[in-house]
Amino acid sequence: MTDTLIIFDTTMRDGEQSPGAAMSRDEKVRIARALERMRVNVIEAGFAAASPGDFESVRAVAESVRESTICSLARANENDVRRAGEAIRPAASGRIHTFIATSPIHMEKKLRMAPDQVVEQAVRAVKWAREYTDDVEFSAEDAGRSELDFLCRICTAVIDAGARTINIPDTVGYNVPHQFGSVLRQLIERVPNSDKVVWSVHCHNDLGLAVANSLAAVLAGARQVECTVNGLGERAGNASLEEIVMAVRTRRDVFTCDTRIDSTQIVPTSKLVSQITGYPVQPNKAVVGANAFAHESGIHQDGVLKHRETYEIMRAEDVGWSTNRLSLGKLSGRNAFKTKLQELGIALASEEALNAAFARFKVLADKKREIFDEDLQALIGEDGPQGNDDRYGLVYLRIHSETGEVPQASVTLSVGGAEQATQSQGSGPVDACFRAIESIVHSGAELLLYSVNAITTGTDAQGEVTVRLAKDGRVVNGQGADTDIIVASAKAYLNALNRLVSGVERLNPQAEETV
Ligand code: KIV
Ligand code: ZN
């Protein structure tokens, strides 16, 4: 008999706590639709009390998704819980996830609360949450460094108050598998009302053990794992969704549970998250890395040709590596384009946005014979499904680069609607281009990261560039795609600058001094 393992995806909440990974409302809706297609059980869409924008994002996801439960995080205070409750109201199935820290160090130094007060506050928060939904989850933040007796006490109290899922986070990634599994086993045994809830885990990857710790907990009886696509998340990230799902599925001999995930959606969703957040996937990343199914050594290649299972424990096509999916070509019309976007779960906000995207598609199709799904995702990502109301736009770019000569860039930008042009030199064409842009914009931002990836294969592939900028303590990522990587670089730089000037401020749920 196989139990269900609930997959709780927190890419859009914990993943969003990665530097520069903040997502707009429309980007969240696109990711949420991809997670829904993947049949994720619970989608944590954000932290509604963080800012009005975050509230709107959770609400928009709650309105758009029907097949997955939509969840908002809330600290254990009345305002947060009520904001979460309002944000999830339109959901077909909505959850409030409230948390408070339970480790001695967090209670004393961060919350400045006595353990009794923490229990009372947790119980109050769960009761407020139950005014909005029966589906209430409670997390004991930093449970991985909390005392077991105290964990038993607070868990018993919040279950009595109405929590239906109890999550045990290893917030700082401190635990090791056999010990973390034992914590779960003891909690399930010792908490008197433990059979009334689903036990969940949420592991961080500071020691590279997030997936191993989560799986140890599953073996001990946890039936929900909180995880993120590509392992994105605060600091070293969270347990990676694709690794959890494929470990449990591949080792059915070890695990007595399975997920309902459609694993063929894993790679497309990984690519979408990477493209939207600007966090590239390392080539040797398990399951979703470009080399995860590449056999380099002759002996391995020979073995796989003779009998695939000699060196492969999973099939590439089962996780969505069906090679690049040919989408459209030069002769495809507006209707085919619109239908394809719908298939990809992309809903454009207006006819104007569709027309603008179709015009960009035609330009791309002139340069590139075959357009793949990934190209379309990048194309839409350029100004989001709402259309473009950015401060800075690229009007013209000319690069002169020749061996023995100093590269030179001529750039024309639109700045708040008016055109400005300039020229600049640099140590390479990208440097010259960024210097030219900077001499118009004067942002003073620090460039933290510049990376280029090919979206698909072949020398006519689009290059996708990520630029990470920092200014006054804020970090933003920008993306740009084009068959010309200097143009892609300029677009990425401008995209990051537009995010910097949009100036949206938000709270980090775990950085606050008190509840
Ligand atoms: O890591 C953590 O403890 C969290 C909680 C808010 C669940 O992200
Ligand atoms: Zn976390």
Short mmCIF file of C-alpha atoms and ligand atoms in Angstrom, two decimals:
data_model
loop_
_atom_site.label_atom_id
_atom_site.label_comp_id
_atom_site.label_asym_id
_atom_site.label_seq_id
_atom_site.Cartn_x
_atom_site.Cartn_y
_atom_site.Cartn_z
CA MET A 1 0.00 0.00 0.00
CA THR A 2 1.53 3.34 -1.07
CA ASP A 3 0.83 6.59 0.82
CA THR A 4 0.69 9.96 -0.85
CA LEU A 5 3.65 12.25 -0.32
CA ILE A 6 2.41 15.84 -0.53
CA ILE A 7 4.66 18.17 -2.52
CA PHE A 8 4.55 21.70 -1.11
CA ASP A 9 6.39 24.04 -3.45
CA THR A 10 7.86 27.19 -1.94
CA THR A 11 9.79 28.47 -4.98
CA MET A 12 7.72 31.66 -4.96
CA ARG A 13 8.18 32.33 -1.24
CA ASP A 14 11.42 30.84 0.13
CA GLY A 15 12.92 30.77 -3.38
CA GLU A 16 12.06 34.42 -3.70
CA GLN A 17 14.19 35.12 -0.63
CA SER A 18 17.31 34.43 -2.77
CA PRO A 19 19.11 37.69 -3.60
CA GLY A 20 17.57 39.32 -6.66
CA ALA A 21 15.03 36.53 -7.24
CA ALA A 22 11.96 38.68 -6.54
CA MET A 23 9.21 37.88 -9.04
CA SER A 24 6.51 40.15 -10.40
CA ARG A 25 2.85 39.23 -10.11
CA ASP A 26 2.69 38.03 -13.70
CA GLU A 27 5.85 36.01 -13.39
CA LYS A 28 4.37 34.32 -10.32
CA VAL A 29 1.20 33.48 -12.20
CA ARG A 30 3.29 31.90 -15.00
CA ILE A 31 5.29 29.83 -12.54
CA ALA A 32 2.15 28.87 -10.61
CA ARG A 33 0.51 27.61 -13.82
CA ALA A 34 3.58 25.52 -14.56
CA LEU A 35 3.49 24.08 -11.02
CA GLU A 36 -0.20 23.33 -11.42
CA ARG A 37 0.54 21.50 -14.71
CA MET A 38 3.19 19.55 -12.80
CA ARG A 39 0.44 18.59 -10.28
CA VAL A 40 2.13 20.12 -7.26
CA ASN A 41 -0.26 19.71 -4.29
CA VAL A 42 0.41 22.99 -2.48
CA ILE A 43 1.88 26.19 -3.95
CA GLU A 44 3.20 28.73 -1.45
CA ALA A 45 2.65 31.83 -3.56
CA GLY A 46 4.29 34.34 -1.23
CA PHE A 47 4.12 36.24 2.02
CA ALA A 48 1.03 38.42 1.66
CA ALA A 49 1.92 40.88 4.44
CA ALA A 50 5.35 41.66 2.93
CA SER A 51 4.07 44.47 0.69
CA PRO A 52 0.97 45.41 -1.30
CA GLY A 53 2.67 43.88 -4.36
CA ASP A 54 3.17 40.56 -2.57
CA PHE A 55 -0.45 40.56 -1.46
CA GLU A 56 -1.57 41.13 -5.07
CA SER A 57 0.69 38.34 -6.29
CA VAL A 58 -0.72 35.78 -3.86
CA ARG A 59 -4.24 36.89 -4.77
CA ALA A 60 -3.55 36.69 -8.53
CA VAL A 61 -2.18 33.16 -8.13
CA ALA A 62 -5.21 32.22 -6.00
CA GLU A 63 -7.45 33.49 -8.81
CA SER A 64 -5.58 31.70 -11.61
CA VAL A 65 -4.92 28.22 -10.23
CA ARG A 66 -7.68 25.66 -9.63
CA GLU A 67 -5.96 22.28 -9.23
CA SER A 68 -3.41 23.05 -6.48
CA THR A 69 -3.91 24.47 -3.00
CA ILE A 70 -2.67 28.07 -2.75
CA CYS A 71 -0.90 29.07 0.42
CA SER A 72 0.38 32.31 1.93
CA LEU A 73 2.99 32.53 4.66
CA ALA A 74 2.18 34.62 7.76
CA ARG A 75 4.16 35.38 10.87
CA ALA A 76 2.22 34.52 14.02
CA ASN A 77 0.63 37.94 14.41
CA GLU A 78 -2.90 39.08 13.69
CA ASN A 79 -2.12 41.44 10.82
CA ASP A 80 -0.04 38.88 8.91
CA VAL A 81 -2.60 36.13 9.36
CA ARG A 82 -5.50 38.35 8.26
CA ARG A 83 -3.56 39.59 5.19
CA ALA A 84 -2.82 35.97 4.28
CA GLY A 85 -6.48 35.05 4.79
CA GLU A 86 -7.65 37.87 2.51
CA ALA A 87 -5.07 37.07 -0.17
CA ILE A 88 -6.04 33.40 -0.48
CA ARG A 89 -9.79 34.09 -0.44
CA PRO A 90 -10.30 33.57 -4.23
CA ALA A 91 -8.52 30.18 -4.17
CA ALA A 92 -10.45 27.00 -4.96
CA SER A 93 -8.48 25.56 -2.06
CA GLY A 94 -6.52 27.90 0.22
CA ARG A 95 -4.07 27.40 3.07
CA ILE A 96 -2.55 29.74 5.67
CA HIS A 97 0.94 28.84 6.80
CA THR A 98 1.81 30.56 10.07
CA PHE A 99 5.12 30.25 11.88
CA ILE A 100 7.03 31.29 14.96
CA ALA A 101 10.55 30.45 16.08
CA THR A 102 10.96 27.76 18.74
CA SER A 103 14.71 27.39 19.27
CA PRO A 104 16.21 28.88 22.47
CA ILE A 105 18.48 31.20 20.45
CA HIS A 106 15.64 32.54 18.28
CA MET A 107 13.18 32.93 21.17
CA GLU A 108 15.69 34.73 23.38
CA LYS A 109 17.71 36.81 20.89
CA LYS A 110 15.29 37.44 18.01
CA LEU A 111 11.78 37.33 19.44
CA ARG A 112 12.73 38.27 23.00
CA MET A 113 9.86 36.13 24.20
CA ALA A 114 9.58 33.46 26.89
CA PRO A 115 8.66 29.93 25.71
CA ASP A 116 5.18 30.23 27.32
CA GLN A 117 4.52 33.41 25.34
CA VAL A 118 5.63 31.70 22.13
CA VAL A 119 3.17 28.85 22.67
CA GLU A 120 0.33 31.32 23.41
CA GLN A 121 1.13 33.39 20.31
CA ALA A 122 1.27 30.28 18.10
CA VAL A 123 -2.11 29.10 19.37
CA ARG A 124 -3.63 32.55 18.81
CA ALA A 125 -2.24 32.66 15.25
CA VAL A 126 -3.67 29.25 14.38
CA LYS A 127 -7.08 30.31 15.72
CA TRP A 128 -7.06 33.53 13.68
CA ALA A 129 -6.12 31.50 10.62
CA ARG A 130 -8.98 29.04 11.21
CA GLU A 131 -11.40 31.98 10.82
CA TYR A 132 -10.43 31.93 7.10
CA THR A 133 -9.79 28.28 6.28
CA ASP A 134 -9.71 24.80 7.79
CA ASP A 135 -6.41 24.23 6.04
CA VAL A 136 -3.92 25.73 8.49
CA GLU A 137 -0.25 24.83 8.64
CA PHE A 138 2.00 25.66 11.56
CA SER A 139 5.80 25.81 11.33
CA ALA A 140 8.19 25.80 14.27
CA GLU A 141 10.95 27.96 12.80
CA ASP A 142 14.44 26.67 13.58
CA ALA A 143 12.92 23.39 14.79
CA GLY A 144 16.22 21.77 13.81
CA ARG A 145 17.86 23.51 16.79
CA SER A 146 14.85 23.40 19.14
CA GLU A 147 14.46 21.25 22.26
CA LEU A 148 12.39 18.15 21.59
CA ASP A 149 10.24 18.54 24.72
CA PHE A 150 9.35 22.09 23.73
CA LEU A 151 8.57 21.03 20.18
CA CYS A 152 6.23 18.33 21.52
CA ARG A 153 4.51 20.91 23.72
CA ILE A 154 3.95 23.55 21.03
CA CYS A 155 2.90 20.99 18.41
CA THR A 156 0.31 19.50 20.78
CA ALA A 157 -1.07 22.97 21.51
CA VAL A 158 -1.36 24.13 17.89
CA ILE A 159 -2.97 20.84 16.80
CA ASP A 160 -5.58 21.34 19.54
CA ALA A 161 -6.05 24.90 18.23
CA GLY A 162 -6.82 23.60 14.72
CA ALA A 163 -3.58 23.22 12.74
CA ARG A 164 -3.87 20.44 10.16
CA THR A 165 -0.24 20.30 8.99
CA ILE A 166 2.78 20.57 11.26
CA ASN A 167 5.98 21.57 9.55
CA ILE A 168 9.39 20.93 11.08
CA PRO A 169 11.93 23.21 9.41
CA ASP A 170 15.67 22.83 9.55
CA THR A 171 15.87 26.57 9.02
CA VAL A 172 19.65 26.88 9.11
CA GLY A 173 20.51 23.55 7.46
CA TYR A 174 22.23 22.23 10.60
CA ASN A 175 20.82 18.72 10.84
CA VAL A 176 22.15 15.41 9.53
CA PRO A 177 19.89 12.68 8.11
CA HIS A 178 19.80 9.96 10.79
CA GLN A 179 19.31 12.55 13.56
CA PHE A 180 16.67 14.58 11.66
CA GLY A 181 14.77 11.37 10.86
CA SER A 182 14.87 10.53 14.54
CA VAL A 183 13.41 13.96 15.48
CA LEU A 184 10.44 13.28 13.18
CA ARG A 185 9.99 9.74 14.47
CA GLN A 186 9.99 10.92 18.09
CA LEU A 187 7.58 13.79 17.42
CA ILE A 188 5.12 11.47 15.70
CA GLU A 189 5.39 9.01 18.59
CA ARG A 190 5.29 11.50 21.46
CA VAL A 191 2.78 14.16 20.39
CA PRO A 192 -0.54 12.74 21.69
CA ASN A 193 -2.69 14.13 18.86
CA SER A 194 -0.08 13.53 16.13
CA ASP A 195 -2.46 11.33 14.11
CA LYS A 196 -4.71 14.35 13.41
CA VAL A 197 -2.13 16.09 11.22
CA VAL A 198 0.15 15.63 8.27
CA TRP A 199 3.80 15.91 9.34
CA SER A 200 5.91 18.01 7.04
CA VAL A 201 9.56 19.00 6.70
CA HIS A 202 11.31 22.02 5.24
CA CYS A 203 15.08 21.64 4.97
CA HIS A 204 17.75 24.15 4.01
CA ASN A 205 20.89 23.16 2.20
CA ASP A 206 23.69 24.87 4.12
CA LEU A 207 25.58 21.58 4.50
CA GLY A 208 24.32 20.15 1.21
CA LEU A 209 21.97 17.83 3.14
CA ALA A 210 18.53 19.31 2.46
CA VAL A 211 17.33 16.48 0.22
CA ALA A 212 18.94 13.75 2.36
CA ASN A 213 17.38 15.19 5.54
CA SER A 214 13.96 15.50 3.90
CA LEU A 215 14.11 11.89 2.70
CA ALA A 216 15.20 10.67 6.15
CA ALA A 217 12.13 12.43 7.55
CA VAL A 218 9.92 10.77 4.92
CA LEU A 219 11.26 7.38 5.99
CA ALA A 220 10.36 8.34 9.57
CA GLY A 221 6.76 9.18 8.65
CA ALA A 222 6.67 12.74 7.23
CA ARG A 223 4.10 12.93 4.43
CA GLN A 224 4.70 16.45 3.15
CA VAL A 225 7.99 17.83 1.87
CA GLU A 226 8.51 21.54 1.31
CA CYS A 227 10.86 22.11 -1.58
CA THR A 228 11.70 24.41 -4.47
CA VAL A 229 12.33 24.06 -8.18
CA ASN A 230 16.10 23.92 -8.82
CA GLY A 231 16.65 24.01 -5.04
CA LEU A 232 16.30 27.80 -5.05
CA GLY A 233 15.95 29.46 -1.65
CA GLU A 234 17.40 31.51 1.18
CA ARG A 235 21.26 31.22 1.34
CA ALA A 236 22.27 27.76 0.00
CA GLY A 237 18.66 27.05 -0.91
CA ASN A 238 15.99 24.49 -0.05
CA ALA A 239 15.53 20.82 -0.82
CA SER A 240 15.16 20.53 -4.56
CA LEU A 241 11.71 19.44 -5.73
CA GLU A 242 12.99 17.45 -8.69
CA GLU A 243 15.43 15.45 -6.56
CA ILE A 244 12.81 14.61 -3.91
CA VAL A 245 10.23 13.55 -6.50
CA MET A 246 12.64 11.43 -8.53
CA ALA A 247 14.32 9.85 -5.50
CA VAL A 248 11.00 8.64 -4.14
CA ARG A 249 9.83 7.45 -7.55
CA THR A 250 13.08 5.77 -8.58
CA ARG A 251 13.51 3.99 -5.23
CA ARG A 252 10.04 2.55 -4.79
CA ASP A 253 11.74 -0.35 -3.07
CA VAL A 254 12.79 2.00 -0.23
CA PHE A 255 9.91 4.44 0.09
CA THR A 256 6.36 3.39 0.89
CA CYS A 257 4.92 6.59 -0.57
CA ASP A 258 4.83 8.38 -3.92
CA THR A 259 3.86 11.82 -5.20
CA ARG A 260 1.18 12.68 -7.75
CA ILE A 261 3.69 14.80 -9.72
CA ASP A 262 3.72 14.66 -13.54
CA SER A 263 7.48 14.29 -13.80
CA THR A 264 7.55 15.17 -17.51
CA GLN A 265 6.88 18.77 -16.47
CA ILE A 266 10.03 18.94 -14.34
CA VAL A 267 12.53 20.18 -16.94
CA PRO A 268 10.23 22.76 -18.59
CA THR A 269 9.36 24.16 -15.14
CA SER A 270 13.02 24.22 -14.12
CA LYS A 271 13.86 26.21 -17.25
CA LEU A 272 11.01 28.64 -16.65
CA VAL A 273 12.07 29.28 -13.04
CA SER A 274 15.68 29.73 -14.07
CA GLN A 275 14.72 32.15 -16.82
CA ILE A 276 12.42 34.23 -14.61
CA THR A 277 14.69 34.40 -11.57
CA GLY A 278 17.97 34.67 -13.46
CA TYR A 279 19.43 31.78 -11.45
CA PRO A 280 21.12 29.47 -13.96
CA VAL A 281 21.05 25.71 -13.33
CA GLN A 282 24.53 24.25 -12.89
CA PRO A 283 25.26 21.73 -15.70
CA ASN A 284 25.91 18.86 -13.28
CA LYS A 285 22.77 19.48 -11.19
CA ALA A 286 20.87 16.23 -10.59
CA VAL A 287 17.82 15.66 -12.83
CA VAL A 288 17.63 19.14 -14.41
CA GLY A 289 21.29 19.97 -15.18
CA ALA A 290 22.25 19.98 -18.87
CA ASN A 291 24.69 17.10 -18.24
CA ALA A 292 22.42 15.05 -15.98
CA PHE A 293 21.87 12.48 -18.76
CA ALA A 294 25.02 13.08 -20.84
CA HIS A 295 27.44 10.18 -21.03
CA GLU A 296 30.91 11.40 -21.82
CA SER A 297 33.10 8.35 -21.37
CA GLY A 298 33.24 5.86 -24.22
CA ILE A 299 32.64 2.93 -21.89
CA HIS A 300 29.45 4.52 -20.56
CA GLN A 301 28.23 5.43 -24.06
CA ASP A 302 28.84 1.91 -25.23
CA GLY A 303 27.01 0.50 -22.19
CA VAL A 304 23.99 2.76 -22.67
CA LEU A 305 23.77 1.86 -26.36
CA LYS A 306 23.82 -1.85 -25.52
CA HIS A 307 21.41 -1.59 -22.61
CA ARG A 308 20.27 1.78 -21.24
CA GLU A 309 20.02 0.65 -17.64
CA THR A 310 23.72 -0.16 -17.47
CA TYR A 311 24.36 3.49 -16.62
CA GLU A 312 20.97 5.17 -16.31
CA ILE A 313 18.63 4.91 -13.34
CA MET A 314 16.01 7.28 -14.77
CA ARG A 315 14.84 8.01 -18.32
CA ALA A 316 15.58 11.52 -19.54
CA GLU A 317 12.17 11.71 -21.23
CA ASP A 318 10.41 10.88 -17.93
CA VAL A 319 11.62 14.17 -16.43
CA GLY A 320 10.86 16.22 -19.53
CA TRP A 321 14.16 16.10 -21.44
CA SER A 322 12.30 15.48 -24.67
CA THR A 323 14.98 17.65 -26.32
CA ASN A 324 13.84 21.11 -27.32
CA ARG A 325 10.20 21.11 -28.32
CA LEU A 326 9.80 22.59 -31.76
CA SER A 327 7.15 25.21 -31.42
CA LEU A 328 6.64 27.51 -34.35
CA GLY A 329 8.39 28.77 -37.46
CA LYS A 330 8.61 31.78 -39.71
CA LEU A 331 5.31 31.05 -41.42
CA SER A 332 3.27 30.57 -38.24
CA GLY A 333 0.41 33.03 -37.93
CA ARG A 334 -0.98 35.04 -35.05
CA ASN A 335 -3.53 32.36 -34.16
CA ALA A 336 -0.96 29.58 -33.99
CA PHE A 337 1.17 31.89 -31.85
CA LYS A 338 -1.71 32.65 -29.49
CA THR A 339 -2.66 28.95 -29.22
CA LYS A 340 0.92 27.98 -28.45
CA LEU A 341 1.12 30.59 -25.69
CA GLN A 342 -2.09 29.21 -24.19
CA GLU A 343 -0.62 25.70 -24.26
CA LEU A 344 2.38 27.06 -22.36
CA GLY A 345 0.03 28.59 -19.79
CA ILE A 346 0.84 32.16 -20.81
CA ALA A 347 -2.15 34.50 -20.79
CA LEU A 348 -1.37 37.93 -22.18
CA ALA A 349 -3.21 40.78 -20.53
CA SER A 350 -4.46 42.57 -23.64
CA GLU A 351 -4.64 42.45 -27.44
CA GLU A 352 -1.88 45.11 -27.50
CA ALA A 353 0.41 42.88 -25.44
CA LEU A 354 -0.34 39.98 -27.79
CA ASN A 355 0.34 42.11 -30.86
CA ALA A 356 3.63 43.38 -29.40
CA ALA A 357 4.72 39.82 -28.52
CA PHE A 358 3.72 38.59 -32.00
CA ALA A 359 5.76 41.38 -33.61
CA ARG A 360 8.80 40.32 -31.53
CA PHE A 361 8.17 36.70 -32.54
CA LYS A 362 8.24 37.66 -36.24
CA VAL A 363 11.55 39.49 -35.79
CA LEU A 364 13.00 36.44 -34.04
CA ALA A 365 11.61 34.04 -36.65
CA ASP A 366 13.42 36.04 -39.34
CA LYS A 367 16.73 35.44 -37.55
CA LYS A 368 16.13 31.90 -36.34
CA ARG A 369 14.68 29.11 -38.47
CA GLU A 370 13.10 27.07 -35.69
CA ILE A 371 11.43 28.58 -32.63
CA PHE A 372 11.25 26.33 -29.56
CA ASP A 373 9.06 26.56 -26.44
CA GLU A 374 12.05 27.95 -24.53
CA ASP A 375 12.43 30.75 -27.10
CA LEU A 376 8.80 31.73 -26.59
CA GLN A 377 9.14 31.75 -22.80
CA ALA A 378 12.13 34.08 -23.14
CA LEU A 379 10.31 36.26 -25.64
CA ILE A 380 7.35 36.76 -23.30
CA GLY A 381 9.70 37.26 -20.37
CA GLU A 382 11.16 40.31 -22.10
CA ASP A 383 8.42 42.62 -20.97
CA GLY A 384 6.03 40.34 -19.13
CA PRO A 385 2.46 39.50 -20.08
CA GLN A 386 1.22 42.95 -19.05
CA GLY A 387 3.09 44.83 -21.78
CA ASN A 388 5.92 47.29 -21.32
CA ASP A 389 5.82 50.40 -19.13
CA ASP A 390 9.53 50.43 -18.31
CA ARG A 391 11.58 53.60 -17.77
CA TYR A 392 14.51 52.48 -19.95
CA GLY A 393 14.33 50.79 -23.35
CA LEU A 394 16.88 49.86 -26.01
CA VAL A 395 16.30 51.73 -29.27
CA TYR A 396 19.57 51.18 -31.13
CA LEU A 397 22.88 49.43 -30.57
CA ARG A 398 25.95 49.33 -32.77
CA ILE A 399 29.12 47.55 -31.77
CA HIS A 400 32.50 47.83 -33.42
CA SER A 401 34.85 45.06 -32.39
CA GLU A 402 37.98 44.05 -34.30
CA THR A 403 41.25 42.31 -33.35
CA GLY A 404 43.81 44.88 -32.26
CA GLU A 405 41.20 47.66 -31.87
CA VAL A 406 39.45 48.95 -28.73
CA PRO A 407 35.79 47.85 -28.88
CA GLN A 408 33.32 50.69 -29.24
CA ALA A 409 29.55 50.84 -28.57
CA SER A 410 27.01 53.37 -29.87
CA VAL A 411 23.77 53.21 -27.94
CA THR A 412 20.42 54.97 -28.15
CA LEU A 413 18.04 54.48 -25.23
CA SER A 414 14.54 55.68 -24.57
CA VAL A 415 14.49 57.22 -21.11
CA GLY A 416 11.00 57.90 -19.85
CA GLY A 417 9.87 58.25 -23.49
CA ALA A 418 12.67 60.58 -24.73
CA GLU A 419 15.62 59.28 -26.77
CA GLN A 420 19.24 59.76 -25.67
CA ALA A 421 22.32 58.56 -27.56
CA THR A 422 25.97 58.10 -26.63
CA GLN A 423 29.16 56.19 -27.44
CA SER A 424 31.67 54.44 -25.25
CA GLN A 425 34.77 52.25 -25.38
CA GLY A 426 35.43 49.20 -23.24
CA SER A 427 37.74 46.26 -22.70
CA GLY A 428 35.29 44.10 -24.68
CA PRO A 429 32.03 44.68 -26.55
CA VAL A 430 29.85 43.93 -23.51
CA ASP A 431 31.94 46.26 -21.35
CA ALA A 432 31.70 49.02 -23.97
CA CYS A 433 27.93 48.54 -24.20
CA PHE A 434 27.39 48.64 -20.40
CA ARG A 435 29.61 51.73 -20.10
CA ALA A 436 27.59 53.49 -22.78
CA ILE A 437 24.31 52.64 -21.04
CA GLU A 438 25.71 53.75 -17.69
CA SER A 439 26.86 57.07 -19.13
CA ILE A 440 23.21 57.82 -19.98
CA VAL A 441 21.56 56.34 -16.92
CA HIS A 442 24.12 57.17 -14.16
CA SER A 443 22.71 54.44 -11.92
CA GLY A 444 25.91 53.93 -9.92
CA ALA A 445 24.80 50.31 -9.43
CA GLU A 446 27.41 47.64 -8.77
CA LEU A 447 27.50 44.72 -11.23
CA LEU A 448 27.47 41.54 -9.11
CA LEU A 449 26.95 38.95 -11.82
CA TYR A 450 27.01 38.64 -15.58
CA SER A 451 26.24 35.26 -17.15
CA VAL A 452 25.32 33.99 -20.62
CA ASN A 453 23.56 30.72 -21.46
CA ALA A 454 22.32 29.32 -24.74
CA ILE A 455 18.53 28.85 -24.52
CA THR A 456 18.50 25.99 -27.01
CA THR A 457 21.15 24.22 -29.06
CA GLY A 458 22.88 25.31 -32.28
CA THR A 459 24.86 28.40 -33.21
CA ASP A 460 21.66 30.26 -34.12
CA ALA A 461 20.34 29.73 -30.55
CA GLN A 462 19.31 32.73 -28.53
CA GLY A 463 21.75 33.72 -25.81
CA GLU A 464 20.06 34.40 -22.49
CA VAL A 465 21.94 36.87 -20.33
CA THR A 466 21.51 37.45 -16.60
CA VAL A 467 22.77 40.61 -14.96
CA ARG A 468 22.66 41.10 -11.17
CA LEU A 469 22.96 44.68 -9.88
CA ALA A 470 23.21 46.02 -6.34
CA LYS A 471 22.47 49.51 -5.12
CA ASP A 472 21.76 50.87 -1.63
CA GLY A 473 21.34 47.38 -0.19
CA ARG A 474 18.93 46.23 -2.89
CA VAL A 475 19.83 43.42 -5.28
CA VAL A 476 17.99 42.83 -8.56
CA ASN A 477 18.37 40.41 -11.46
CA GLY A 478 17.69 41.33 -15.08
CA GLN A 479 17.33 39.01 -18.07
CA GLY A 480 17.55 39.52 -21.79
CA ALA A 481 17.50 37.12 -24.73
CA ASP A 482 18.54 37.56 -28.34
CA THR A 483 20.40 35.71 -31.08
CA ASP A 484 23.00 38.49 -30.71
CA ILE A 485 24.49 38.15 -27.22
CA ILE A 486 25.56 41.80 -27.03
CA VAL A 487 21.95 42.85 -27.65
CA ALA A 488 20.85 40.25 -25.06
CA SER A 489 23.37 41.76 -22.63
CA ALA A 490 22.06 45.28 -23.19
CA LYS A 491 18.47 44.09 -22.68
CA ALA A 492 19.45 42.27 -19.46
CA TYR A 493 21.26 45.33 -18.10
CA LEU A 494 18.28 47.58 -18.86
CA ASN A 495 15.86 45.02 -17.41
CA ALA A 496 17.84 45.07 -14.13
CA LEU A 497 17.94 48.89 -14.14
CA ASN A 498 14.16 49.01 -14.64
CA ARG A 499 13.72 46.73 -11.64
CA LEU A 500 16.03 48.94 -9.58
CA VAL A 501 14.07 52.09 -10.37
CA SER A 502 10.73 50.36 -9.77
CA GLY A 503 11.84 50.53 -6.09
CA VAL A 504 9.35 48.02 -4.64
CA GLU A 505 10.19 47.42 -0.98
CA ARG A 506 9.20 44.25 0.82
CA LEU A 507 9.74 42.61 4.19
CA ASN A 508 11.67 39.39 4.58
CA PRO A 509 9.40 37.30 6.85
CA GLN A 510 12.32 35.86 8.79
CA ALA A 511 14.40 39.02 9.22
CA GLU A 512 12.07 40.86 11.56
CA GLU A 513 12.95 41.44 15.20
CA THR A 514 9.62 40.37 16.69
CA VAL A 515 6.42 38.67 15.61
O1 KIV B 1 13.25 28.05 6.86
C1 KIV B 1 12.23 28.27 7.53
O2 KIV B 1 12.17 28.02 8.73
C2 KIV B 1 11.09 28.85 6.84
C3 KIV B 1 9.81 28.88 7.60
C4 KIV B 1 9.14 30.19 7.49
C5 KIV B 1 8.96 27.72 7.22
O3 KIV B 1 11.19 29.21 5.69
ZN ZN B 2 12.95 28.29 4.73
#
